Amino acid sequence: MPRTYPKRCGKCGQKAMILAAAPYATTIEHDGRAYEVKIANLTAPRCGNCQAISIDDDADRQISAAFRRAAGLLAPEEIRHGREKLGLTQKQFANLLGVGEATISRWETGAQIQQRALDRFLRVSFASPAAVALLQSDFQATAPGV
Ligand SMILES: [Zn+2]
């Protein structure tokens, strides 16, 4: 899909926005901690007149991916692959972990970044069939009628 972005700069108003790659650095707060995120080549719309940068959805995904690497959190595709290896639907996996189905969906599309405690919980679930069996038996015992 071709990438679309406003041609007019939001800062100076000139019709001079072009897609360009350049170094980018920002600070992202997560779980009460600040992470320095540096990207050697962030592809984003930039103004040829005033150099203002516009963070569109695609640039936002690049920044989120760099943040996950900096923070050591599972990537969206790793979460999806891990769930699929367990043979669970998003709904079944949500029940297993005790989170909402929409949360699983947002983790897997990258729309939401999981908290560190949940990231560890995910890693334990993916690495240990015994942990999954324990969670499954606990869920059945504590959720009557489901
Ligand atoms: Zn500008």
PDB file of C-alpha atoms and ligand atoms in Angstrom:
ATOM      1  CA  MET A   1       0.000   0.000   0.000  1.00  0.00           C
ATOM      2  CA  PRO A   2       1.470   3.377  -0.935  1.00  0.00           C
ATOM      3  CA  ARG A   3       2.293   5.530   1.996  1.00  0.00           C
ATOM      4  CA  THR A   4       0.247   8.710   2.198  1.00  0.00           C
ATOM      5  CA  TYR A   5       1.060  11.770   4.265  1.00  0.00           C
ATOM      6  CA  PRO A   6       0.145  15.436   4.224  1.00  0.00           C
ATOM      7  CA  LYS A   7       2.183  17.295   1.629  1.00  0.00           C
ATOM      8  CA  ARG A   8       1.898  20.546   3.538  1.00  0.00           C
ATOM      9  CA  CYS A   9       4.149  21.065   6.589  1.00  0.00           C
ATOM     10  CA  GLY A  10       2.228  21.338   9.861  1.00  0.00           C
ATOM     11  CA  LYS A  11       4.841  23.729  11.226  1.00  0.00           C
ATOM     12  CA  CYS A  12       5.750  26.207   8.456  1.00  0.00           C
ATOM     13  CA  GLY A  13       2.829  25.552   6.108  1.00  0.00           C
ATOM     14  CA  GLN A  14       5.045  25.042   3.044  1.00  0.00           C
ATOM     15  CA  LYS A  15       4.077  22.322   0.587  1.00  0.00           C
ATOM     16  CA  ALA A  16       7.456  20.666   1.004  1.00  0.00           C
ATOM     17  CA  MET A  17       6.960  17.366   2.857  1.00  0.00           C
ATOM     18  CA  ILE A  18       8.992  14.453   1.455  1.00  0.00           C
ATOM     19  CA  LEU A  19       9.676  10.929   2.751  1.00  0.00           C
ATOM     20  CA  ALA A  20      13.254  10.800   3.939  1.00  0.00           C
ATOM     21  CA  ALA A  21      15.424   8.655   6.217  1.00  0.00           C
ATOM     22  CA  ALA A  22      17.468  10.308   8.945  1.00  0.00           C
ATOM     23  CA  PRO A  23      18.655   9.607  12.499  1.00  0.00           C
ATOM     24  CA  TYR A  24      15.994  10.021  15.168  1.00  0.00           C
ATOM     25  CA  ALA A  25      16.105   9.967  18.958  1.00  0.00           C
ATOM     26  CA  THR A  26      13.359  10.227  21.533  1.00  0.00           C
ATOM     27  CA  THR A  27      12.549   9.293  25.127  1.00  0.00           C
ATOM     28  CA  ILE A  28       9.664   6.935  25.839  1.00  0.00           C
ATOM     29  CA  GLU A  29       8.202   6.356  29.306  1.00  0.00           C
ATOM     30  CA  HIS A  30       7.008   2.832  30.059  1.00  0.00           C
ATOM     31  CA  ASP A  31       6.177   1.230  33.419  1.00  0.00           C
ATOM     32  CA  GLY A  32       7.491   4.315  35.208  1.00  0.00           C
ATOM     33  CA  ARG A  33      10.871   4.240  33.491  1.00  0.00           C
ATOM     34  CA  ALA A  34      12.281   6.434  30.733  1.00  0.00           C
ATOM     35  CA  TYR A  35      13.954   4.719  27.772  1.00  0.00           C
ATOM     36  CA  GLU A  36      16.242   6.450  25.283  1.00  0.00           C
ATOM     37  CA  VAL A  37      15.250   5.244  21.852  1.00  0.00           C
ATOM     38  CA  LYS A  38      17.632   5.897  18.979  1.00  0.00           C
ATOM     39  CA  ILE A  39      16.970   5.011  15.368  1.00  0.00           C
ATOM     40  CA  ALA A  40      19.825   5.278  12.858  1.00  0.00           C
ATOM     41  CA  ASN A  41      17.480   5.733   9.918  1.00  0.00           C
ATOM     42  CA  LEU A  42      13.882   6.664  10.618  1.00  0.00           C
ATOM     43  CA  THR A  43      11.883   6.948   7.412  1.00  0.00           C
ATOM     44  CA  ALA A  44       9.307   9.677   7.947  1.00  0.00           C
ATOM     45  CA  PRO A  45       7.808  12.667   6.147  1.00  0.00           C
ATOM     46  CA  ARG A  46      10.099  15.674   6.613  1.00  0.00           C
ATOM     47  CA  CYS A  47       9.733  19.284   5.577  1.00  0.00           C
ATOM     48  CA  GLY A  48      12.304  20.376   2.988  1.00  0.00           C
ATOM     49  CA  ASN A  49      11.853  23.956   4.149  1.00  0.00           C
ATOM     50  CA  CYS A  50      12.039  23.873   7.969  1.00  0.00           C
ATOM     51  CA  GLN A  51      13.149  20.221   8.564  1.00  0.00           C
ATOM     52  CA  ALA A  52      10.087  19.548  10.774  1.00  0.00           C
ATOM     53  CA  ILE A  53       9.329  15.830  11.057  1.00  0.00           C
ATOM     54  CA  SER A  54       5.843  14.345  10.926  1.00  0.00           C
ATOM     55  CA  ILE A  55       5.423  11.030  12.756  1.00  0.00           C
ATOM     56  CA  ASP A  56       2.897   9.073  10.706  1.00  0.00           C
ATOM     57  CA  ASP A  57       1.648   5.531  11.444  1.00  0.00           C
ATOM     58  CA  ASP A  58       4.553   3.895   9.664  1.00  0.00           C
ATOM     59  CA  ALA A  59       7.139   6.026  11.489  1.00  0.00           C
ATOM     60  CA  ASP A  60       5.297   5.292  14.742  1.00  0.00           C
ATOM     61  CA  ARG A  61       5.668   1.546  14.090  1.00  0.00           C
ATOM     62  CA  GLN A  62       9.406   1.987  13.501  1.00  0.00           C
ATOM     63  CA  ILE A  63       9.713   3.896  16.794  1.00  0.00           C
ATOM     64  CA  SER A  64       7.643   1.297  18.695  1.00  0.00           C
ATOM     65  CA  ALA A  65       9.811  -1.522  17.322  1.00  0.00           C
ATOM     66  CA  ALA A  66      12.995   0.308  18.356  1.00  0.00           C
ATOM     67  CA  PHE A  67      11.514   0.936  21.791  1.00  0.00           C
ATOM     68  CA  ARG A  68      10.656  -2.755  22.282  1.00  0.00           C
ATOM     69  CA  ARG A  69      14.240  -3.656  21.392  1.00  0.00           C
ATOM     70  CA  ALA A  70      15.619  -1.010  23.786  1.00  0.00           C
ATOM     71  CA  ALA A  71      13.317  -2.186  26.581  1.00  0.00           C
ATOM     72  CA  GLY A  72      13.775  -5.904  25.835  1.00  0.00           C
ATOM     73  CA  LEU A  73      10.065  -6.556  25.281  1.00  0.00           C
ATOM     74  CA  LEU A  74       8.583  -9.178  22.951  1.00  0.00           C
ATOM     75  CA  ALA A  75       7.703  -7.912  19.464  1.00  0.00           C
ATOM     76  CA  PRO A  76       4.096  -8.205  18.196  1.00  0.00           C
ATOM     77  CA  GLU A  77       5.000 -11.051  15.816  1.00  0.00           C
ATOM     78  CA  GLU A  78       6.778 -12.922  18.625  1.00  0.00           C
ATOM     79  CA  ILE A  79       3.602 -12.767  20.714  1.00  0.00           C
ATOM     80  CA  ARG A  80       1.476 -13.983  17.805  1.00  0.00           C
ATOM     81  CA  HIS A  81       3.910 -16.807  16.944  1.00  0.00           C
ATOM     82  CA  GLY A  82       4.108 -17.849  20.594  1.00  0.00           C
ATOM     83  CA  ARG A  83       0.336 -17.993  20.903  1.00  0.00           C
ATOM     84  CA  GLU A  84      -0.020 -19.933  17.652  1.00  0.00           C
ATOM     85  CA  LYS A  85       2.599 -22.441  18.812  1.00  0.00           C
ATOM     86  CA  LEU A  86       0.450 -23.053  21.888  1.00  0.00           C
ATOM     87  CA  GLY A  87      -2.444 -23.760  19.514  1.00  0.00           C
ATOM     88  CA  LEU A  88      -4.671 -21.163  21.140  1.00  0.00           C
ATOM     89  CA  THR A  89      -7.035 -18.593  19.649  1.00  0.00           C
ATOM     90  CA  GLN A  90      -6.747 -14.994  20.830  1.00  0.00           C
ATOM     91  CA  LYS A  91      -9.813 -15.567  23.018  1.00  0.00           C
ATOM     92  CA  GLN A  92      -8.403 -18.771  24.555  1.00  0.00           C
ATOM     93  CA  PHE A  93      -5.062 -17.098  25.153  1.00  0.00           C
ATOM     94  CA  ALA A  94      -6.786 -14.089  26.737  1.00  0.00           C
ATOM     95  CA  ASN A  95      -8.657 -16.425  29.106  1.00  0.00           C
ATOM     96  CA  LEU A  96      -5.437 -18.231  29.944  1.00  0.00           C
ATOM     97  CA  LEU A  97      -3.592 -15.038  30.870  1.00  0.00           C
ATOM     98  CA  GLY A  98      -6.564 -13.307  32.468  1.00  0.00           C
ATOM     99  CA  VAL A  99      -6.567 -10.320  30.109  1.00  0.00           C
ATOM    100  CA  GLY A 100      -9.147  -9.087  27.610  1.00  0.00           C
ATOM    101  CA  GLU A 101      -9.284 -10.544  24.111  1.00  0.00           C
ATOM    102  CA  ALA A 102      -8.901  -7.003  22.717  1.00  0.00           C
ATOM    103  CA  THR A 103      -5.650  -6.662  24.659  1.00  0.00           C
ATOM    104  CA  ILE A 104      -4.168  -9.737  22.919  1.00  0.00           C
ATOM    105  CA  SER A 105      -5.240  -8.294  19.580  1.00  0.00           C
ATOM    106  CA  ARG A 106      -3.612  -4.932  20.366  1.00  0.00           C
ATOM    107  CA  TRP A 107      -0.362  -6.615  21.482  1.00  0.00           C
ATOM    108  CA  GLU A 108      -0.236  -8.648  18.275  1.00  0.00           C
ATOM    109  CA  THR A 109      -0.889  -5.677  15.987  1.00  0.00           C
ATOM    110  CA  GLY A 110       1.530  -3.493  17.917  1.00  0.00           C
ATOM    111  CA  ALA A 111      -1.185  -0.995  18.838  1.00  0.00           C
ATOM    112  CA  GLN A 112      -0.392  -1.529  22.532  1.00  0.00           C
ATOM    113  CA  ILE A 113       2.874  -2.323  24.295  1.00  0.00           C
ATOM    114  CA  GLN A 114       2.613  -4.909  27.056  1.00  0.00           C
ATOM    115  CA  GLN A 115       3.735  -4.047  30.584  1.00  0.00           C
ATOM    116  CA  ARG A 116       6.990  -5.662  31.645  1.00  0.00           C
ATOM    117  CA  ALA A 117       5.301  -7.974  34.174  1.00  0.00           C
ATOM    118  CA  LEU A 118       2.994  -9.252  31.435  1.00  0.00           C
ATOM    119  CA  ASP A 119       5.934  -9.582  29.051  1.00  0.00           C
ATOM    120  CA  ARG A 120       7.567 -11.942  31.568  1.00  0.00           C
ATOM    121  CA  PHE A 121       4.286 -13.786  31.987  1.00  0.00           C
ATOM    122  CA  LEU A 122       4.133 -14.238  28.194  1.00  0.00           C
ATOM    123  CA  ARG A 123       7.696 -15.572  28.092  1.00  0.00           C
ATOM    124  CA  VAL A 124       6.957 -18.103  30.849  1.00  0.00           C
ATOM    125  CA  SER A 125       3.819 -19.253  29.009  1.00  0.00           C
ATOM    126  CA  PHE A 126       5.693 -19.650  25.720  1.00  0.00           C
ATOM    127  CA  ALA A 127       8.625 -21.496  27.317  1.00  0.00           C
ATOM    128  CA  SER A 128       6.821 -23.827  29.692  1.00  0.00           C
ATOM    129  CA  PRO A 129       4.042 -26.293  28.815  1.00  0.00           C
ATOM    130  CA  ALA A 130       3.756 -26.951  32.571  1.00  0.00           C
ATOM    131  CA  ALA A 131       2.973 -23.277  33.224  1.00  0.00           C
ATOM    132  CA  VAL A 132       0.320 -23.307  30.507  1.00  0.00           C
ATOM    133  CA  ALA A 133      -1.245 -26.486  31.948  1.00  0.00           C
ATOM    134  CA  LEU A 134      -1.287 -24.891  35.391  1.00  0.00           C
ATOM    135  CA  LEU A 135      -2.970 -21.772  34.045  1.00  0.00           C
ATOM    136  CA  GLN A 136      -5.498 -23.852  32.133  1.00  0.00           C
ATOM    137  CA  SER A 137      -6.462 -25.899  35.188  1.00  0.00           C
ATOM    138  CA  ASP A 138      -6.653 -22.750  37.311  1.00  0.00           C
ATOM    139  CA  PHE A 139      -8.873 -21.054  34.762  1.00  0.00           C
ATOM    140  CA  GLN A 140     -11.245 -24.011  34.650  1.00  0.00           C
ATOM    141  CA  ALA A 141     -11.379 -24.155  38.442  1.00  0.00           C
ATOM    142  CA  THR A 142     -12.063 -20.440  38.941  1.00  0.00           C
ATOM    143  CA  ALA A 143     -14.312 -19.627  36.014  1.00  0.00           C
ATOM    144  CA  PRO A 144     -17.492 -21.679  36.381  1.00  0.00           C
ATOM    145  CA  GLY A 145     -19.887 -21.602  33.514  1.00  0.00           C
ATOM    146  CA  VAL A 146     -17.333 -20.564  30.904  1.00  0.00           C
TER     147      VAL A 146
HETATM  148 ZN    ZN B   1       8.129  23.133   7.396  1.00  0.00          ZN
END
